[in-house]
Short mmCIF file of N, CA and C in Angstrom, two decimals:
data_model
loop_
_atom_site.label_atom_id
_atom_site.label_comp_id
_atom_site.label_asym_id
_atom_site.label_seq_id
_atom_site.Cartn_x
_atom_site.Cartn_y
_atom_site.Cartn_z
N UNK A 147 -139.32 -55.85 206.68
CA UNK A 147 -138.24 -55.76 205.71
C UNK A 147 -137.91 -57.16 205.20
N UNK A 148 -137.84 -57.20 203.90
CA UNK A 148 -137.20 -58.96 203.56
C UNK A 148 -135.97 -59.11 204.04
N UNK A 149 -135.44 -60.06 204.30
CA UNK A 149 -134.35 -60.78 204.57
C UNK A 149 -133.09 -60.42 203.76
N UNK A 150 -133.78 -60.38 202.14
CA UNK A 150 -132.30 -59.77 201.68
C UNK A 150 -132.08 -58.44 201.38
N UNK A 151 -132.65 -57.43 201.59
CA UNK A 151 -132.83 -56.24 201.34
C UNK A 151 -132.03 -55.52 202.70
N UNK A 152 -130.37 -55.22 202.45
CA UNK A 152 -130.19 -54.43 203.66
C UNK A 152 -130.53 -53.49 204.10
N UNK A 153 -130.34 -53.73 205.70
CA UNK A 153 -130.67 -52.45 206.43
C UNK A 153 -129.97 -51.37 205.99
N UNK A 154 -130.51 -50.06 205.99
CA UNK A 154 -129.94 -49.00 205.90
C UNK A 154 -129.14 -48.18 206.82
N UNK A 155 -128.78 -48.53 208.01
CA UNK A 155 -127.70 -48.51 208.80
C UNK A 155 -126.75 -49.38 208.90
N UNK A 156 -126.60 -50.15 208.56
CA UNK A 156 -125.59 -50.84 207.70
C UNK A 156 -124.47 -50.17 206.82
N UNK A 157 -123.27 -50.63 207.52
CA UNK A 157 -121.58 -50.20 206.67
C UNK A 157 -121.96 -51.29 205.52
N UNK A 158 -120.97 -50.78 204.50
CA UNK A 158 -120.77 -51.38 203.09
C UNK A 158 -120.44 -52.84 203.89
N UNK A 159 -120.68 -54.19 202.76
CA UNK A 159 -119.55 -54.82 203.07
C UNK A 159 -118.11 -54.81 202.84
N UNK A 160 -117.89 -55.77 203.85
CA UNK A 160 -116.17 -55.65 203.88
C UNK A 160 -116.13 -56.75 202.25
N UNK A 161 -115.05 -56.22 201.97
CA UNK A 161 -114.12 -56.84 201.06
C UNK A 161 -112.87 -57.16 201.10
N UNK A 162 -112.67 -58.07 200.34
CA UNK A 162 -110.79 -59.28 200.23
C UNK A 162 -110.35 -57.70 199.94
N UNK A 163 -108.74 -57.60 200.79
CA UNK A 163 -108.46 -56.97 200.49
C UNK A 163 -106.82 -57.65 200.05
N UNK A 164 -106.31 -57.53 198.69
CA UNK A 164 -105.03 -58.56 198.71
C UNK A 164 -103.81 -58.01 199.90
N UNK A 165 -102.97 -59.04 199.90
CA UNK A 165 -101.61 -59.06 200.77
C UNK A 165 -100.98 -58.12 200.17
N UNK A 166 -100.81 -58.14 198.93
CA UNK A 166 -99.84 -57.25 198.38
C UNK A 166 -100.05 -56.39 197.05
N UNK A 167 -99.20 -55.17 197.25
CA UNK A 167 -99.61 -53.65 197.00
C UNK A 167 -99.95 -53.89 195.46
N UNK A 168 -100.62 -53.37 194.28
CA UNK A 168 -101.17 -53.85 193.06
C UNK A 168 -99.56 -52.99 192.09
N UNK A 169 -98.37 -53.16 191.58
CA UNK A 169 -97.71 -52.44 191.06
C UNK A 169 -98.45 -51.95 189.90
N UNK A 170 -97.54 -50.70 189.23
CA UNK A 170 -98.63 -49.81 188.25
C UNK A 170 -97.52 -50.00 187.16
N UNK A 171 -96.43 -50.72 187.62
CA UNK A 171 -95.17 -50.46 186.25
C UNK A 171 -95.46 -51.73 185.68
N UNK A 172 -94.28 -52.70 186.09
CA UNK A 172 -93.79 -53.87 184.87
C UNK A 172 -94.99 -55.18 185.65
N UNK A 173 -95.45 -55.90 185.06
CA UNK A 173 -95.96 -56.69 185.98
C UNK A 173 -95.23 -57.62 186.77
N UNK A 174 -95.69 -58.46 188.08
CA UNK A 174 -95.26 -58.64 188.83
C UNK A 174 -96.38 -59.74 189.17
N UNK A 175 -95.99 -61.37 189.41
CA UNK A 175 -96.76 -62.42 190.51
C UNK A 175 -97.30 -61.89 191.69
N UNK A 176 -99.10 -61.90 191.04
CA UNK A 176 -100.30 -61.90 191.91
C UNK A 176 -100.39 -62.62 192.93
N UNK A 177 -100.84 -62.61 194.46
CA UNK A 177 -101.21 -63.23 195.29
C UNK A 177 -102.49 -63.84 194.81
N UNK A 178 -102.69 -64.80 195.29
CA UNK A 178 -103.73 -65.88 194.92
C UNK A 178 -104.88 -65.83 195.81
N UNK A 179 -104.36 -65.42 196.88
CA UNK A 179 -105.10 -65.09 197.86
C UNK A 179 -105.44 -63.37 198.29
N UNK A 180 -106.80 -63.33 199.60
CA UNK A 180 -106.34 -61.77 199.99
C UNK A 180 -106.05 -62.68 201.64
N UNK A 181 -105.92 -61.42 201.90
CA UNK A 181 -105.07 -62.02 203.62
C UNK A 181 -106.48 -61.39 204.23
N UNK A 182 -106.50 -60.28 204.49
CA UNK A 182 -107.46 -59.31 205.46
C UNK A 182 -108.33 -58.89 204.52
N UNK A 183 -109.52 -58.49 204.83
CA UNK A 183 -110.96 -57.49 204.99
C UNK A 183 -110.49 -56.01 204.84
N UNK A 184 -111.28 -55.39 203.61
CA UNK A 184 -111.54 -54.27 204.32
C UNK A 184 -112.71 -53.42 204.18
N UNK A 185 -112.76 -52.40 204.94
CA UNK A 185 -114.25 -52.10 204.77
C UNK A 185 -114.10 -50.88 204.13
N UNK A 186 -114.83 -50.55 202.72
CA UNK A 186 -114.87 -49.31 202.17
C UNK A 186 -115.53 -47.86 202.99
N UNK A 187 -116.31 -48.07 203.96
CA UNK A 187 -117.01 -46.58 205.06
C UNK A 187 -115.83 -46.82 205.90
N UNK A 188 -115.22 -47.85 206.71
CA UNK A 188 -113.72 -47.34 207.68
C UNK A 188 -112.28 -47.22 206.79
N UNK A 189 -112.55 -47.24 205.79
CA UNK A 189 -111.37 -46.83 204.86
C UNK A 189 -111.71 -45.48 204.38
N UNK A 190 -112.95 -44.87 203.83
CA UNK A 190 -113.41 -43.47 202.67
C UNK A 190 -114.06 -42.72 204.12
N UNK A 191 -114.12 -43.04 205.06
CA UNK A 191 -114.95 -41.80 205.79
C UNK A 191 -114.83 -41.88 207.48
N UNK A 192 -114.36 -40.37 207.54
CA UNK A 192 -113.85 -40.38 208.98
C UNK A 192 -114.74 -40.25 209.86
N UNK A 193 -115.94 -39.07 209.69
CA UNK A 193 -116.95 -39.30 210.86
C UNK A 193 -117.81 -39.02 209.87
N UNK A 194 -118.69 -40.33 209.67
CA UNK A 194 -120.01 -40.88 209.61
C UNK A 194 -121.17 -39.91 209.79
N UNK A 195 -121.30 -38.61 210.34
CA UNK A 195 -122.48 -38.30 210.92
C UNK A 195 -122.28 -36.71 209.92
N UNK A 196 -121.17 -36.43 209.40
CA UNK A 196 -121.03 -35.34 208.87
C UNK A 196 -120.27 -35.49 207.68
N UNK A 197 -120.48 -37.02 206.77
CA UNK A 197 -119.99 -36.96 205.49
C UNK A 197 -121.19 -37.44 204.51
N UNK A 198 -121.03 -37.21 203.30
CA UNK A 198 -122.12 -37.29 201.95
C UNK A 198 -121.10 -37.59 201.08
N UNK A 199 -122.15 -38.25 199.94
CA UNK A 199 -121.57 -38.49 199.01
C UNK A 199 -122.34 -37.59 198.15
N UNK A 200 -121.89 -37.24 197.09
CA UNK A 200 -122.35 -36.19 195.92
C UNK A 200 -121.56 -36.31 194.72
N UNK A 201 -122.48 -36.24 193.76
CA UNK A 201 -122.45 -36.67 192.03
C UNK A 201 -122.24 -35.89 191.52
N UNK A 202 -120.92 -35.46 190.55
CA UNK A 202 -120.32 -34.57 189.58
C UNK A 202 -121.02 -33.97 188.74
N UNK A 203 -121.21 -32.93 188.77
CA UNK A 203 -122.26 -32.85 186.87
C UNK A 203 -121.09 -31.59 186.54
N UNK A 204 -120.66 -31.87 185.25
CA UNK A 204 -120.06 -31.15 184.86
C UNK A 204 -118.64 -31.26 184.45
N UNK A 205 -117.77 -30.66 183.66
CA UNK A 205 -116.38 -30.68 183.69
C UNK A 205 -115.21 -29.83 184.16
N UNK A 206 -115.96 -28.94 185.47
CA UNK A 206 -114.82 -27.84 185.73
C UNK A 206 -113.71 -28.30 186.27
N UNK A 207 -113.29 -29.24 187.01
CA UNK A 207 -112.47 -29.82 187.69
C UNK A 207 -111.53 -31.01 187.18
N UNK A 208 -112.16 -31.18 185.78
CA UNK A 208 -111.19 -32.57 185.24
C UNK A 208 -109.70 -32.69 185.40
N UNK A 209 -109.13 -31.66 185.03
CA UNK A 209 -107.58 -31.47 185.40
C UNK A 209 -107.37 -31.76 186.54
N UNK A 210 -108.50 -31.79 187.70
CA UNK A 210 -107.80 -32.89 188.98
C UNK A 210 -108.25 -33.83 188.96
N UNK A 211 -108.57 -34.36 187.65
CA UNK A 211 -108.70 -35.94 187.89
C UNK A 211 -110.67 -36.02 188.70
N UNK A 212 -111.43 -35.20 188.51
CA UNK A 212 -112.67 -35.18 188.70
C UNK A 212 -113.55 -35.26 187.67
N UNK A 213 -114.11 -35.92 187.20
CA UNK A 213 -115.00 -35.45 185.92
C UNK A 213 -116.58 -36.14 186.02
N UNK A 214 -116.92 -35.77 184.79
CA UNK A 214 -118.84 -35.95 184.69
C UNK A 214 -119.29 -36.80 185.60
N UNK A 215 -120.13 -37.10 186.45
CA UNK A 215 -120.44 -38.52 186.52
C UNK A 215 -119.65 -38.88 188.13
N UNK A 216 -118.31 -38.51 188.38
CA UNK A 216 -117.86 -39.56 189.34
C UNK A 216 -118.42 -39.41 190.55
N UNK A 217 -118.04 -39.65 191.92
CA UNK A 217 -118.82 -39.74 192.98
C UNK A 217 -118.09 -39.66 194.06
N UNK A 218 -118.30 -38.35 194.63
CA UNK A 218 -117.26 -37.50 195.77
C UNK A 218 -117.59 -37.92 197.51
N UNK A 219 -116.94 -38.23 198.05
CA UNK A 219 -116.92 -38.36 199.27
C UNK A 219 -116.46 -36.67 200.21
N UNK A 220 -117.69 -35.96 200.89
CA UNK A 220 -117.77 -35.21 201.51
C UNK A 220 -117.68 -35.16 202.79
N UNK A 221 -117.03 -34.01 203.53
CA UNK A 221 -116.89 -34.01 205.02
C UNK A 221 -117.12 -32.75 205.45
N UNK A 222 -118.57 -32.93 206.45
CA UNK A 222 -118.86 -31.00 206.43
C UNK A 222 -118.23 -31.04 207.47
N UNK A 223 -117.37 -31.81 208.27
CA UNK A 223 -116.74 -31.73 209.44
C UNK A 223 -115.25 -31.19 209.37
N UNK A 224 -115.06 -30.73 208.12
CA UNK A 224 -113.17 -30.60 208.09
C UNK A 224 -113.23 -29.01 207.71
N UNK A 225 -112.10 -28.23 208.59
CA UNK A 225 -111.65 -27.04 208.13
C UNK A 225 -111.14 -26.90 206.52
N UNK A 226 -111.39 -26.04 205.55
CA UNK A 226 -111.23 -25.80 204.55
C UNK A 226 -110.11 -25.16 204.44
N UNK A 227 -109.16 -25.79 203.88
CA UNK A 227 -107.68 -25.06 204.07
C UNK A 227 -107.26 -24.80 202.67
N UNK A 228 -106.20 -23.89 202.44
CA UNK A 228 -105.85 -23.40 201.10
C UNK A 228 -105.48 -24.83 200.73
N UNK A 229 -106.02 -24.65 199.25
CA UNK A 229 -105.37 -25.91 197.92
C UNK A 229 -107.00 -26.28 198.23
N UNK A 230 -107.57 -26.74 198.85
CA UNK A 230 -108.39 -27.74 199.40
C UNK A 230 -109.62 -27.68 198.05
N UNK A 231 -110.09 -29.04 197.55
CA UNK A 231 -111.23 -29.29 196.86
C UNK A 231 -112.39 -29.29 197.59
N UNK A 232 -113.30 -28.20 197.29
CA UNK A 232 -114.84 -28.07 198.31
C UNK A 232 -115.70 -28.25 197.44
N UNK A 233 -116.69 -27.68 198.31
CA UNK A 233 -118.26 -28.19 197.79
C UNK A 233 -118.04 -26.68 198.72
N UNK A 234 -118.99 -25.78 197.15
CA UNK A 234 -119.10 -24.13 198.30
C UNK A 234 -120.79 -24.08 197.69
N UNK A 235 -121.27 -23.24 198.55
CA UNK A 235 -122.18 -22.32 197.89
C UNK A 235 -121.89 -20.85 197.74
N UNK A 236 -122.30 -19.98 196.75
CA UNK A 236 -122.30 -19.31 196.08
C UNK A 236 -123.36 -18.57 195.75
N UNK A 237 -123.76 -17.42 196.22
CA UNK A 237 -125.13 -17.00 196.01
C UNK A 237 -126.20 -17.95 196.09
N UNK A 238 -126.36 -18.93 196.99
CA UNK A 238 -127.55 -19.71 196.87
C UNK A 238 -127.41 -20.96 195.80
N UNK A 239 -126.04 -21.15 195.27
CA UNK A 239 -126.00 -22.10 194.27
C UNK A 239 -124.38 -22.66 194.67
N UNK A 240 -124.97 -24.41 194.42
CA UNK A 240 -123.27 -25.26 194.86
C UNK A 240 -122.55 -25.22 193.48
N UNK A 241 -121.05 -25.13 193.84
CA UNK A 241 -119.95 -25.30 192.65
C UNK A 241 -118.98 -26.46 193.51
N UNK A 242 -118.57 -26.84 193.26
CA UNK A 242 -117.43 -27.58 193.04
C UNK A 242 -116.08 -26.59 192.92
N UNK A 243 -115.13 -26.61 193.53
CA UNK A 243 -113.86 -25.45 193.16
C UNK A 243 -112.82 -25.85 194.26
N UNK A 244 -111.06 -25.54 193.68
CA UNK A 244 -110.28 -25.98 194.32
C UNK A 244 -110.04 -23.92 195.37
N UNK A 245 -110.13 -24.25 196.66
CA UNK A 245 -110.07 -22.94 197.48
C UNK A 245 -108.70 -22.87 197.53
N UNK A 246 -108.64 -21.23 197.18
CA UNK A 246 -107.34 -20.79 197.44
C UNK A 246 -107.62 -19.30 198.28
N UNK A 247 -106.50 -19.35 199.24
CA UNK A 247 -106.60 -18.23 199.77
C UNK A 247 -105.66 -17.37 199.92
N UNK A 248 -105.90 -15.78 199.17
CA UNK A 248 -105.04 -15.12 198.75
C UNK A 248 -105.03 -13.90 199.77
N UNK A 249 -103.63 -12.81 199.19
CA UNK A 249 -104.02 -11.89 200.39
C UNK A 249 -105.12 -10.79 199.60
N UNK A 250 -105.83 -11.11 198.51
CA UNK A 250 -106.92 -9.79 198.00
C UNK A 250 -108.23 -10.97 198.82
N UNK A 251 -108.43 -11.91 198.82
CA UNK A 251 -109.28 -12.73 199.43
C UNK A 251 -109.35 -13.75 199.22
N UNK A 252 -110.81 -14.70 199.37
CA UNK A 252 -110.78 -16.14 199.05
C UNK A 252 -111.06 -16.38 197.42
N UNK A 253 -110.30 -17.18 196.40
CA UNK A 253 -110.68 -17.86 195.13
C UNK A 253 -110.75 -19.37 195.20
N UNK A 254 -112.16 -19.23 193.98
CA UNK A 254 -112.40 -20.59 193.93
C UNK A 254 -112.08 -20.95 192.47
N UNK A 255 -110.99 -21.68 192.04
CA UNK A 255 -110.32 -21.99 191.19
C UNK A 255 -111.28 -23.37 190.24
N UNK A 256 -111.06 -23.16 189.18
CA UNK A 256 -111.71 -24.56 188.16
C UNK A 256 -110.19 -25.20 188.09
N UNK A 257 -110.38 -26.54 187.41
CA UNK A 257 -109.37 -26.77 187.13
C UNK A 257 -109.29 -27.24 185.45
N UNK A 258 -109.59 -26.28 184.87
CA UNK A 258 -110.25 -26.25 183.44
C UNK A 258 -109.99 -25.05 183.14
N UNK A 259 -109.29 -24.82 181.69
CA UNK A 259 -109.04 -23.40 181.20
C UNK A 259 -110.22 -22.85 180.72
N UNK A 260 -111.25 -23.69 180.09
CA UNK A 260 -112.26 -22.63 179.79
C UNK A 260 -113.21 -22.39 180.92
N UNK A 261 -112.58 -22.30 182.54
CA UNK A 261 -113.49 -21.55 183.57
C UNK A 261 -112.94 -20.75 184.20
N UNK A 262 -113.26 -19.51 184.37
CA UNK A 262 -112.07 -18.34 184.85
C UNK A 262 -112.09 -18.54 186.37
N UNK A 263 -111.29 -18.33 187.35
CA UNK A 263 -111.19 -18.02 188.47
C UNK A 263 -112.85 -17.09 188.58
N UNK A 264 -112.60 -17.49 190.26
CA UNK A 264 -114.41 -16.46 190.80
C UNK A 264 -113.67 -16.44 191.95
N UNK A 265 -113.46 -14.66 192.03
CA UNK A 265 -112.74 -14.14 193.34
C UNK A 265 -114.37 -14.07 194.10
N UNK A 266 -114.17 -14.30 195.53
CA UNK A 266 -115.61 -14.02 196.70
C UNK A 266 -115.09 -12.41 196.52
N UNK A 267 -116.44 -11.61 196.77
CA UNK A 267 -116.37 -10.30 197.17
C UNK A 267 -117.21 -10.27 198.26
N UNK A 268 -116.76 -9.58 199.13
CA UNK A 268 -117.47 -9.95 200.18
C UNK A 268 -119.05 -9.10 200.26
N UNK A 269 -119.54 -8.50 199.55
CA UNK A 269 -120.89 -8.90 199.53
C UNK A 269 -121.93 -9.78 199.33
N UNK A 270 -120.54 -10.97 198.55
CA UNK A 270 -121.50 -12.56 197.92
C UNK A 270 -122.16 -13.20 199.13
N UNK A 271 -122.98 -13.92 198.94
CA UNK A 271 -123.43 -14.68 200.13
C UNK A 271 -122.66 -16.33 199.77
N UNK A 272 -121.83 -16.70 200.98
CA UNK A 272 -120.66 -17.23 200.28
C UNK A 272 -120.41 -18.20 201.74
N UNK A 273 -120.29 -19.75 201.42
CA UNK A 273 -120.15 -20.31 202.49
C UNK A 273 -119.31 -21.95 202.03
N UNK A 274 -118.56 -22.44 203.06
CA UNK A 274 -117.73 -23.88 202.30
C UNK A 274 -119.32 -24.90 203.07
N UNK A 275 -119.70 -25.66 202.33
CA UNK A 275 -120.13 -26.60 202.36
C UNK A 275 -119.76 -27.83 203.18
N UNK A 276 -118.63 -28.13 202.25
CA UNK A 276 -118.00 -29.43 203.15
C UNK A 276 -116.19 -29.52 202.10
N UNK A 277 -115.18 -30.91 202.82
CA UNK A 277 -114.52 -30.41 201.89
C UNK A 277 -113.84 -32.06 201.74
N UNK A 278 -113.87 -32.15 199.97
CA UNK A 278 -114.30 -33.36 199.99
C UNK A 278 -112.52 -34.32 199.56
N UNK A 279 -113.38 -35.30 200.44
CA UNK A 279 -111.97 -36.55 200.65
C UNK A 279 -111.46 -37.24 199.51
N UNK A 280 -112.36 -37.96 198.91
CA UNK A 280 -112.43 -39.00 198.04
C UNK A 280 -113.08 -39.05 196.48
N UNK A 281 -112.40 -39.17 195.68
CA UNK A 281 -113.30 -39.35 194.40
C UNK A 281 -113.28 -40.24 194.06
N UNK A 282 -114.74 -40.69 193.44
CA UNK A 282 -114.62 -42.59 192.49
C UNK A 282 -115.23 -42.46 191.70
N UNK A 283 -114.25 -42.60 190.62
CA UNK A 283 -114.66 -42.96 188.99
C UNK A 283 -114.54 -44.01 189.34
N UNK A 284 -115.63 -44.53 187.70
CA UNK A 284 -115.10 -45.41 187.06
C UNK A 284 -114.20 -45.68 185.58
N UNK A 285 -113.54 -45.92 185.58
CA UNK A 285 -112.40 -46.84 184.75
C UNK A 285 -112.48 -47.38 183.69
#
């Protein structure tokens, strides 16, 4: 392996992380400095051995702030709880959908008016994937 080519077990590097919080209102005197490190895999991901990252295609979800392109942090390790943003399969095919669970059964919600709700019937072959933490656009 060359020298500069990292290993692939290798965490991200750490990065400056500033002293103080970035305000979103009126501006406010920047620290000049960062104080501490931080590391983007012990900040975006809880256990390592059962998370993915996976690439958006599509616009069903924009209304939560998900769209074309961005890049989801997955956890096949977490119970899928109502509200929750998953990664399902669906007859043999992944969607993206916010799970809700009702008392007629489970829906997987868009968050886009031109995608209708998709109630599971339980003959679908129908399973949660993983259920995902983190989204990163870019800006």
């Amino acid at each position: 392996m060359h020298p500069s080519t990292p290993d692939s077990t290798q965490c991200c590097a750490e990065l400056p992380l500033a002293d103080s919080s970035l305000p979103a209102g009126f501006p406010s005197p920047a620290d000049d400095y960062a104080g501490q490190r931080i590391s983007l895999d012990e900040h975006l991901i809880r256990q390592r051995e059962s998370t993915f990252f996976m690439r958006v295609a599509g616009d069903s979800m924009r209304g939560m702030g998900i769209f074309d392109g961005d890049l989801l942090v997955v956890d096949r390790s977490l119970p899928a709880a109502h509200g929750c943003v998953v990664v399902a399969v669906v007859d043999g095919e992944f969607t993206l959908k916010q799970l809700l669970r009702t008392p007629d059964g489970q829906v997987l919600r868009a968050a886009h008016p031109d995608y209708p709700d998709l109630h599971i019937k339980p003959e679908q072959d129908f399973s949660i994937w993983g259920v995902v933490t983190w989204n990163i656009h870019k800006v």
